[in-house]
Short mmCIF file of C-alpha atoms in Angstrom, two decimals:
data_model
loop_
_atom_site.label_atom_id
_atom_site.label_comp_id
_atom_site.label_asym_id
_atom_site.label_seq_id
_atom_site.Cartn_x
_atom_site.Cartn_y
_atom_site.Cartn_z
CA UNK L 4 -14.38 -52.00 -54.10
CA UNK L 5 -14.84 -51.01 -50.25
CA UNK L 6 -17.62 -48.74 -50.48
CA UNK L 7 -17.15 -48.63 -46.29
CA UNK L 8 -13.35 -47.21 -47.31
CA UNK L 9 -14.63 -44.65 -50.41
CA UNK L 10 -17.41 -43.14 -48.02
CA UNK L 11 -14.44 -42.42 -45.72
CA UNK L 12 -12.70 -40.69 -48.18
CA UNK L 13 -16.02 -38.91 -49.51
CA UNK L 14 -16.55 -37.05 -46.03
CA UNK L 15 -12.75 -36.22 -45.58
CA UNK L 16 -12.73 -35.18 -49.27
CA UNK L 17 -16.06 -33.06 -47.63
CA UNK L 18 -14.20 -31.78 -44.31
CA UNK L 19 -11.41 -30.64 -46.22
CA UNK L 20 -13.86 -27.83 -47.51
CA UNK L 21 -11.37 -24.82 -49.20
CA UNK L 22 -14.28 -22.17 -47.55
CA UNK L 23 -13.13 -21.05 -44.32
CA UNK L 24 -14.73 -21.82 -40.68
CA UNK L 25 -17.80 -19.39 -40.55
CA UNK L 26 -20.53 -21.91 -39.55
CA UNK L 27 -20.48 -22.10 -35.31
CA UNK L 28 -20.44 -25.94 -36.03
CA UNK L 29 -17.87 -26.15 -38.40
CA UNK L 30 -16.64 -24.58 -35.97
CA UNK L 31 -16.88 -26.62 -32.98
CA UNK L 32 -16.00 -29.51 -35.16
CA UNK L 33 -12.95 -28.05 -36.93
CA UNK L 34 -11.27 -25.59 -35.11
CA UNK L 35 -8.05 -25.41 -34.40
CA UNK L 36 -6.40 -22.64 -31.87
CA UNK L 37 -4.05 -20.81 -34.45
CA UNK L 38 -3.26 -16.93 -34.78
CA UNK L 39 -4.78 -15.96 -31.86
CA UNK L 40 -1.60 -13.28 -31.45
CA UNK L 41 -2.75 -11.55 -34.45
CA UNK L 42 -6.52 -11.61 -33.29
CA UNK L 43 -6.54 -10.37 -30.32
CA UNK L 44 -4.06 -7.42 -31.05
CA UNK L 45 -6.84 -6.60 -33.64
CA UNK L 46 -9.25 -7.38 -31.19
CA UNK L 47 -7.66 -4.76 -28.74
CA UNK L 48 -7.14 -1.99 -31.05
CA UNK L 49 -10.65 -2.22 -32.28
CA UNK L 50 -11.73 -1.55 -29.11
CA UNK L 51 -9.00 1.33 -27.94
CA UNK L 52 -9.66 2.71 -31.64
CA UNK L 53 -12.18 6.05 -32.09
CA UNK L 54 -16.06 5.39 -32.82
CA UNK L 55 -14.88 5.88 -36.77
CA UNK L 56 -11.96 3.99 -36.92
CA UNK L 57 -10.78 1.92 -40.16
CA UNK L 58 -8.44 -1.37 -39.80
CA UNK L 59 -6.33 -3.05 -42.92
CA UNK L 60 -5.97 -6.98 -42.73
CA UNK L 61 -3.40 -8.28 -44.47
CA UNK L 62 -2.34 -11.76 -45.13
CA UNK L 63 -1.69 -14.67 -47.90
CA UNK L 64 -4.55 -16.69 -49.35
CA UNK L 65 -5.30 -18.94 -47.62
CA UNK L 66 -3.62 -18.59 -44.70
CA UNK L 67 -6.62 -18.56 -42.05
CA UNK L 68 -7.90 -14.82 -42.38
CA UNK L 69 -11.62 -16.03 -42.73
CA UNK L 70 -11.61 -17.90 -39.90
CA UNK L 71 -9.86 -15.50 -37.91
CA UNK L 72 -12.10 -13.10 -38.68
CA UNK L 73 -15.17 -15.23 -38.36
CA UNK L 74 -13.86 -15.39 -34.50
CA UNK L 75 -13.30 -11.73 -33.88
CA UNK L 76 -16.59 -11.59 -34.94
CA UNK L 77 -17.94 -13.73 -32.32
CA UNK L 78 -15.44 -12.08 -29.67
CA UNK L 79 -16.51 -8.68 -30.57
CA UNK L 80 -20.17 -9.30 -30.51
CA UNK L 81 -20.92 -8.88 -26.27
CA UNK L 82 -20.15 -5.17 -26.69
CA UNK L 83 -20.65 -4.58 -30.14
CA UNK L 84 -23.35 -4.67 -32.69
CA UNK L 85 -21.50 -6.87 -35.66
CA UNK L 86 -21.85 -6.99 -39.67
CA UNK L 87 -19.89 -9.48 -40.56
CA UNK L 88 -20.40 -10.42 -44.53
CA UNK L 89 -17.87 -12.01 -47.52
CA UNK L 90 -18.38 -9.54 -50.57
CA UNK L 91 -17.50 -12.79 -52.52
CA UNK L 92 -21.41 -13.76 -51.34
CA UNK L 93 -22.76 -10.53 -52.91
CA UNK L 94 -20.87 -9.52 -55.78
CA UNK L 95 -18.59 -11.38 -58.65
CA UNK L 96 -14.81 -10.39 -57.87
CA UNK L 97 -14.04 -9.08 -61.20
CA UNK L 98 -17.08 -6.56 -60.59
CA UNK L 99 -16.34 -5.18 -57.03
CA UNK L 100 -15.67 -0.98 -56.86
CA UNK L 101 -15.64 1.09 -54.08
CA UNK L 102 -19.19 1.95 -54.49
CA UNK L 103 -21.06 -1.76 -54.29
CA UNK L 104 -18.68 -1.90 -51.80
CA UNK L 105 -20.55 1.37 -49.96
CA UNK L 106 -23.96 -0.38 -51.01
CA UNK L 107 -23.32 -3.44 -49.60
CA UNK L 108 -22.35 -2.48 -46.66
CA UNK L 109 -25.57 -0.43 -46.51
CA UNK L 110 -27.68 -3.39 -47.57
CA UNK L 111 -25.91 -4.99 -44.88
CA UNK L 112 -26.61 -2.68 -41.80
CA UNK L 113 -30.37 -2.60 -43.27
CA UNK L 114 -30.46 -6.40 -43.60
CA UNK L 115 -29.39 -6.73 -39.95
CA UNK L 116 -31.50 -3.43 -38.53
CA UNK L 117 -35.22 -5.45 -40.11
CA UNK L 118 -33.77 -8.44 -38.33
CA UNK L 119 -33.85 -7.06 -35.39
CA UNK L 120 -37.00 -5.32 -35.60
CA UNK L 121 -35.22 -1.60 -35.67
CA UNK L 122 -37.14 1.36 -37.20
CA UNK L 123 -35.53 2.73 -40.14
CA UNK L 124 -36.49 6.05 -41.67
CA UNK L 125 -38.48 5.39 -44.93
CA UNK L 126 -36.01 7.55 -47.73
CA UNK L 127 -33.57 5.44 -46.61
CA UNK L 128 -35.15 2.11 -47.79
CA UNK L 129 -36.34 3.89 -51.28
CA UNK L 130 -32.74 5.51 -51.47
CA UNK L 131 -31.07 2.10 -51.26
CA UNK L 132 -34.40 -0.31 -52.96
CA UNK L 133 -36.36 2.07 -54.89
CA UNK L 134 -33.52 3.67 -56.88
CA UNK L 135 -33.99 0.83 -59.88
CA UNK L 136 -37.88 0.04 -60.43
CA UNK L 137 -36.82 -3.34 -61.75
CA UNK L 138 -36.41 -4.61 -58.16
CA UNK L 139 -39.81 -3.57 -57.34
CA UNK L 140 -41.52 -4.89 -60.22
CA UNK L 141 -39.69 -8.45 -60.58
CA UNK L 142 -40.34 -8.58 -56.18
CA UNK L 143 -43.30 -9.42 -56.67
CA UNK L 144 -43.10 -12.43 -59.23
CA UNK L 145 -39.44 -13.52 -57.93
CA UNK L 146 -40.01 -13.35 -53.92
CA UNK L 147 -42.09 -16.23 -52.35
CA UNK L 148 -44.87 -16.20 -50.36
CA UNK L 149 -43.16 -14.76 -46.84
CA UNK L 150 -41.12 -12.61 -48.43
CA UNK L 151 -42.82 -9.66 -49.48
CA UNK L 152 -41.83 -6.26 -48.28
CA UNK L 153 -38.33 -4.90 -46.75
CA UNK L 154 -36.97 -8.69 -46.40
CA UNK L 155 -38.35 -9.33 -49.66
CA UNK L 156 -36.62 -6.38 -51.63
CA UNK L 157 -33.65 -7.07 -49.83
CA UNK L 158 -33.42 -10.93 -50.92
CA UNK L 159 -34.01 -9.20 -54.49
CA UNK L 160 -31.60 -6.73 -54.55
CA UNK L 161 -29.04 -9.26 -52.93
CA UNK L 162 -29.22 -11.64 -55.60
CA UNK L 163 -29.16 -9.40 -58.26
CA UNK L 164 -25.71 -7.29 -56.96
CA UNK L 165 -24.13 -10.96 -57.03
CA UNK L 166 -26.13 -12.40 -60.45
CA UNK L 167 -26.57 -9.23 -63.20
CA UNK L 168 -23.58 -7.18 -64.57
CA UNK L 169 -26.13 -4.69 -65.43
CA UNK L 170 -27.63 -4.70 -61.77
CA UNK L 171 -24.02 -3.06 -61.47
CA UNK L 172 -23.35 -0.73 -63.93
CA UNK L 173 -26.68 0.64 -63.10
CA UNK L 174 -25.58 0.75 -59.23
CA UNK L 175 -22.70 2.32 -60.52
CA UNK L 176 -23.86 4.89 -62.64
CA UNK L 177 -26.90 5.82 -59.71
CA UNK L 178 -24.52 6.20 -56.88
CA UNK L 179 -20.69 7.48 -58.29
CA UNK L 180 -21.95 10.51 -58.16
CA UNK L 181 -24.11 10.03 -54.84
CA UNK L 182 -21.34 8.80 -52.54
CA UNK L 183 -22.15 11.28 -49.56
CA UNK L 184 -25.64 10.55 -49.86
CA UNK L 185 -25.04 6.75 -50.17
CA UNK L 186 -22.22 7.56 -46.62
CA UNK L 187 -24.94 9.33 -45.18
CA UNK L 188 -27.53 6.35 -45.12
CA UNK L 189 -25.43 3.91 -44.07
CA UNK L 190 -24.92 6.44 -40.54
CA UNK L 191 -27.88 7.04 -40.90
CA UNK L 192 -28.65 2.96 -40.36
CA UNK L 193 -25.50 2.25 -38.36
CA UNK L 194 -26.93 4.86 -35.65
CA UNK L 195 -30.44 3.59 -35.19
CA UNK L 196 -28.75 -0.19 -35.27
CA UNK L 197 -26.43 1.36 -32.84
CA UNK L 198 -29.32 3.60 -30.52
CA UNK L 199 -31.82 0.74 -30.34
CA UNK L 200 -28.67 -1.85 -28.83
CA UNK L 201 -26.96 1.03 -27.53
CA UNK L 202 -23.42 -1.15 -28.77
CA UNK L 203 -21.68 0.59 -31.31
CA UNK L 204 -21.61 -0.90 -34.89
CA UNK L 205 -18.35 -3.12 -36.44
CA UNK L 206 -18.43 -3.79 -39.89
CA UNK L 207 -16.29 -6.39 -40.89
CA UNK L 208 -16.15 -7.22 -44.90
CA UNK L 209 -13.80 -10.11 -45.44
CA UNK L 210 -12.73 -11.60 -49.41
CA UNK L 211 -11.04 -8.24 -50.07
CA UNK L 212 -8.30 -9.62 -50.26
CA UNK L 213 -9.13 -11.97 -52.75
CA UNK L 214 -9.35 -9.41 -55.51
CA UNK L 215 -6.79 -8.75 -58.31
CA UNK L 216 -4.49 -6.44 -57.89
CA UNK L 217 -5.74 -3.78 -60.53
CA UNK L 218 -8.95 -3.41 -58.36
CA UNK L 219 -6.66 -3.21 -55.22
CA UNK L 220 -5.08 -0.61 -56.61
CA UNK L 221 -8.19 1.39 -57.84
CA UNK L 222 -10.15 0.61 -54.77
CA UNK L 223 -7.69 1.21 -51.92
CA UNK L 224 -5.71 4.00 -53.91
CA UNK L 225 -7.81 6.04 -55.95
CA UNK L 226 -11.45 5.71 -53.87
CA UNK L 227 -10.15 5.31 -49.95
CA UNK L 228 -11.28 8.69 -49.07
CA UNK L 229 -15.16 7.51 -49.83
CA UNK L 230 -14.79 3.77 -48.35
CA UNK L 231 -13.70 5.25 -45.30
CA UNK L 232 -16.33 8.03 -45.02
CA UNK L 233 -19.01 5.89 -43.01
CA UNK L 234 -19.14 7.24 -39.50
CA UNK L 235 -18.50 4.15 -37.59
CA UNK L 236 -15.76 0.75 -37.08
CA UNK L 237 -14.60 -1.13 -40.49
CA UNK L 238 -12.66 -3.98 -41.05
CA UNK L 239 -11.30 -4.53 -44.02
CA UNK L 240 -8.72 -7.21 -46.30
CA UNK L 241 -6.36 -6.53 -48.71
CA UNK L 242 -3.64 -9.38 -50.23
CA UNK L 243 -0.67 -9.41 -48.59
CA UNK L 244 0.53 -8.34 -52.07
CA UNK L 245 -0.65 -4.82 -51.73
CA UNK L 246 1.33 -4.24 -48.60
CA UNK L 247 4.53 -4.28 -51.18
CA UNK L 248 2.51 -1.77 -53.47
CA UNK L 249 3.76 1.65 -52.33
CA UNK L 250 1.23 3.68 -53.58
CA UNK L 251 -1.50 1.72 -52.38
CA UNK L 252 0.54 2.05 -48.78
CA UNK L 253 0.47 5.69 -49.25
CA UNK L 254 -2.89 6.15 -49.57
CA UNK L 255 -3.94 3.92 -46.32
CA UNK L 256 -1.13 5.68 -44.46
CA UNK L 257 -2.67 9.10 -46.00
CA UNK L 258 -6.12 7.57 -43.88
CA UNK L 259 -4.43 7.21 -40.80
CA UNK L 260 -4.25 2.86 -41.46
CA UNK L 261 -0.47 3.53 -39.45
CA UNK L 262 -0.35 0.13 -40.77
CA UNK L 263 -1.92 -2.97 -41.72
CA UNK L 264 -2.21 -6.29 -39.28
CA UNK L 265 -1.10 -9.09 -40.84
CA UNK L 266 -1.33 -12.58 -40.39
CA UNK L 267 1.63 -13.83 -41.25
CA UNK L 268 2.64 -17.08 -43.22
CA UNK L 269 3.36 -20.24 -40.26
CA UNK L 270 6.72 -20.59 -40.40
CA UNK L 271 8.26 -24.25 -39.70
CA UNK L 272 12.01 -22.95 -40.06
CA UNK L 273 14.36 -20.44 -39.16
CA UNK L 274 15.75 -18.30 -42.07
CA UNK L 275 19.32 -20.04 -42.23
CA UNK L 276 17.14 -23.57 -42.08
CA UNK L 277 15.22 -23.04 -44.38
CA UNK L 278 16.58 -25.40 -46.96
CA UNK L 279 18.52 -27.93 -44.57
CA UNK L 280 16.75 -31.18 -44.97
CA UNK L 281 18.32 -31.93 -41.76
CA UNK L 282 16.65 -29.57 -40.12
CA UNK L 283 13.63 -30.09 -37.81
CA UNK L 284 10.85 -27.72 -37.97
CA UNK L 285 9.80 -25.58 -35.13
CA UNK L 286 7.58 -28.13 -33.09
CA UNK L 287 5.00 -25.94 -31.75
CA UNK L 288 3.65 -24.52 -35.04
CA UNK L 289 4.76 -27.84 -36.85
CA UNK L 290 1.68 -29.40 -35.05
CA UNK L 291 -0.94 -26.85 -35.06
CA UNK L 292 -0.50 -27.63 -38.90
CA UNK L 293 -0.50 -31.68 -37.39
CA UNK L 294 -3.86 -31.01 -35.73
CA UNK L 295 -5.48 -29.22 -38.25
CA UNK L 296 -5.04 -32.32 -40.82
CA UNK L 297 -5.61 -34.91 -37.76
CA UNK L 298 -9.54 -32.74 -37.53
CA UNK L 299 -10.54 -33.64 -40.80
CA UNK L 300 -8.64 -36.34 -42.48
CA UNK L 301 -8.54 -39.59 -39.86
CA UNK L 302 -5.64 -40.59 -38.52
CA UNK L 303 -5.74 -44.19 -39.62
CA UNK L 304 -6.43 -43.53 -43.59
CA UNK L 305 -2.62 -41.37 -43.89
CA UNK L 306 0.38 -42.77 -43.34
CA UNK L 307 2.39 -40.73 -40.38
CA UNK L 308 5.42 -39.75 -42.00
CA UNK L 309 3.63 -39.14 -44.75
CA UNK L 310 1.39 -36.46 -42.78
CA UNK L 311 4.64 -35.15 -41.73
CA UNK L 312 5.14 -34.58 -45.32
CA UNK L 313 1.98 -33.16 -46.34
CA UNK L 314 2.73 -30.17 -43.69
CA UNK L 315 6.04 -29.29 -45.02
CA UNK L 316 4.73 -29.25 -48.76
CA UNK L 317 2.02 -26.67 -47.34
CA UNK L 318 5.08 -24.12 -46.89
CA UNK L 319 2.96 -22.86 -43.55
CA UNK L 320 -0.16 -21.68 -45.73
CA UNK L 321 -3.05 -23.55 -43.97
CA UNK L 322 -5.20 -23.63 -47.22
CA UNK L 323 -2.11 -24.94 -49.00
CA UNK L 324 -2.55 -27.90 -46.44
CA UNK L 325 -6.09 -28.34 -46.80
CA UNK L 326 -5.85 -28.24 -50.18
CA UNK L 327 -2.92 -31.34 -50.85
CA UNK L 328 -4.58 -33.57 -48.33
CA UNK L 329 -7.98 -32.57 -51.16
CA UNK L 330 -6.01 -33.61 -53.66
CA UNK L 331 -4.92 -36.84 -51.40
CA UNK L 332 -8.85 -37.98 -50.95
CA UNK L 333 -9.03 -37.13 -55.18
CA UNK L 334 -6.53 -39.87 -55.84
CA UNK L 335 -6.98 -42.71 -53.40
CA UNK L 336 -10.88 -42.37 -54.52
CA UNK L 337 -9.38 -43.16 -58.33
CA UNK L 338 -7.27 -45.86 -56.72
CA UNK L 339 -10.36 -47.57 -55.45
CA UNK L 340 -12.32 -46.70 -58.46
CA UNK L 341 -9.93 -48.56 -60.77
CA UNK L 342 -8.84 -51.34 -58.66
CA UNK L 343 -11.52 -51.85 -56.72
CA UNK L 344 -9.96 -55.49 -56.15
CA UNK L 345 -7.23 -53.71 -53.72
CA UNK L 346 -7.34 -55.13 -49.83
CA UNK L 347 -6.75 -51.24 -48.62
CA UNK L 348 -5.63 -47.79 -50.11
CA UNK L 349 -4.37 -45.47 -48.02
CA UNK L 350 -2.72 -41.79 -48.31
CA UNK L 351 1.00 -43.08 -48.59
CA UNK L 352 4.08 -41.26 -50.14
CA UNK L 353 2.84 -42.64 -53.61
CA UNK L 354 0.09 -41.08 -53.37
CA UNK L 355 1.41 -37.89 -51.92
CA UNK L 356 3.77 -37.59 -55.40
CA UNK L 357 0.58 -38.03 -57.67
CA UNK L 358 -1.38 -35.26 -55.45
CA UNK L 359 2.23 -32.85 -56.01
CA UNK L 360 2.10 -33.52 -59.18
CA UNK L 361 -1.22 -32.90 -59.80
CA UNK L 362 -0.85 -29.18 -57.67
CA UNK L 363 2.62 -29.00 -59.24
CA UNK L 364 1.37 -28.45 -63.11
CA UNK L 365 -1.11 -26.19 -61.85
CA UNK L 366 1.01 -23.62 -60.60
CA UNK L 367 3.29 -24.46 -63.63
CA UNK L 368 0.59 -22.65 -65.57
CA UNK L 369 1.11 -19.81 -63.77
CA UNK L 370 4.27 -19.24 -64.18
CA UNK L 371 5.85 -17.14 -67.01
CA UNK L 372 8.94 -17.64 -68.60
CA UNK L 373 9.74 -14.58 -67.50
CA UNK L 374 9.27 -15.05 -64.24
CA UNK L 375 11.83 -18.38 -63.19
CA UNK L 376 14.78 -16.24 -62.95
CA UNK L 377 12.97 -14.36 -60.32
CA UNK L 378 12.27 -17.09 -58.76
CA UNK L 379 15.99 -18.98 -58.17
CA UNK L 380 16.91 -15.28 -56.99
CA UNK L 381 13.98 -15.44 -54.30
CA UNK L 382 14.86 -19.05 -53.57
CA UNK L 383 19.12 -18.42 -53.25
CA UNK L 384 18.96 -15.20 -51.57
CA UNK L 385 15.48 -15.95 -49.16
CA UNK L 386 15.04 -11.85 -50.41
CA UNK L 387 14.68 -9.86 -53.66
CA UNK L 388 16.39 -7.02 -55.34
CA UNK L 389 13.40 -5.07 -55.72
CA UNK L 390 9.80 -6.01 -53.61
CA UNK L 391 7.60 -3.60 -55.48
CA UNK L 392 8.63 -5.29 -59.39
CA UNK L 393 5.24 -6.29 -61.05
CA UNK L 394 6.71 -9.74 -61.18
CA UNK L 395 7.50 -10.22 -57.59
CA UNK L 396 4.01 -9.26 -56.66
CA UNK L 397 2.60 -11.45 -59.42
CA UNK L 398 4.15 -14.42 -57.17
CA UNK L 399 3.26 -13.27 -54.26
CA UNK L 400 -0.20 -13.34 -55.09
CA UNK L 401 -0.07 -16.19 -56.65
CA UNK L 402 1.36 -18.14 -53.47
CA UNK L 403 4.31 -19.03 -55.09
CA UNK L 404 6.86 -17.01 -52.81
CA UNK L 405 5.90 -16.41 -49.86
CA UNK L 406 6.87 -14.00 -46.78
CA UNK L 407 7.98 -15.40 -43.40
CA UNK L 408 8.24 -12.78 -40.48
CA UNK L 409 11.44 -12.62 -38.54
CA UNK L 410 13.00 -9.27 -37.08
CA UNK L 411 13.25 -8.45 -40.79
CA UNK L 412 11.51 -9.81 -43.33
CA UNK L 413 12.32 -12.73 -45.76
CA UNK L 414 10.78 -14.48 -48.32
CA UNK L 415 11.09 -18.38 -49.72
CA UNK L 416 9.48 -20.12 -52.52
CA UNK L 417 6.14 -22.23 -52.35
CA UNK L 418 7.87 -25.93 -51.28
CA UNK L 419 6.32 -27.16 -54.89
CA UNK L 420 7.35 -24.29 -56.44
CA UNK L 421 10.26 -25.72 -55.25
CA UNK L 422 10.19 -28.92 -56.34
CA UNK L 423 8.91 -27.33 -60.21
CA UNK L 424 12.92 -25.07 -60.01
CA UNK L 425 14.56 -28.72 -59.70
CA UNK L 426 12.79 -30.96 -61.88
CA UNK L 427 13.65 -27.50 -64.92
CA UNK L 428 17.22 -28.51 -63.81
CA UNK L 429 17.30 -24.34 -61.96
CA UNK L 430 18.49 -25.04 -59.10
CA UNK L 431 20.19 -28.94 -57.10
#
């Protein structure tokens, strides 16, 4: 077996990590300018807003929101005290509530104040860290030497928030009737940071767009007033499918969000050409995706024409391109193991076919039998007769249907799901 080649595919597989670019070294290695107008628009609106403005950032999962938000955080740093965090790093996604979102904000503000040696009132520390006596009894046994005190308490609370359902349940019970008190602690922490740094506080919460739709409705419709209560700027994320829910949008509108900032799917073709096999993709957009692929996958490991097909099969969703390329790397590593005497293994159309088959099966497992007619309808019309239907929202949430923007919105079926429909002889 060609060990050197295997190691190159292993490295490419690592570089094709599905997680967003948030570390400075990763941004330096892999960044390709993408979505800049969206970020600039959001940046300017934040700067022009009132001091307690709230902003909603939406888009398909994997379109590049997280990477863009991290870049926004970096760009806002000179004039803001920015607190950027992923809710998924703090709380199990199925256990997220409006209460523990606000608590997570408070803990992150307290952590930032501690790192910057900003004086924090004792009652704030006690309220956030001392409400559960278990926190302090376990601090001494779990915190390593040098982590004792406030910093150690924060680490213990953060770990328990992430790992222990009983802790989250007790947190919910403790603060649900004291939301105004919890919000007040957030405001006092933000004021302390702002007074010391002479910069307004901006909190950016990533990964709320990965919530299941029932949780999105519970948080953004039923508890929006509490969530929007802090008197500092906050950027929230929601899935694009939630924008299709009139009740969610009505709740956001009632709290002053005129419309969410949308990160649209990259459009390779005009609506009229989306199913025309002879149509050429829009060069500017298409080339960006090719550059992203080339940054993570050495060009000599993939046929040029196959690379173009990989981009086309992504449907304009950055995460899907990375997922396809990663699957191709896996197949190449398998081939090197099964056929150790092979002179060379390269990502070609044959490898891509196997990778796409695997991903097609993943989609097939998510699509109920009652949704195929809806998929066919979207494919044929580029529209949906009822954009708020549960079935359509599920397809949008699962990336089986993608939303594109022209003067009017239009929709198309994910290219890999199109192959599934053809396999089932539902379309030609």
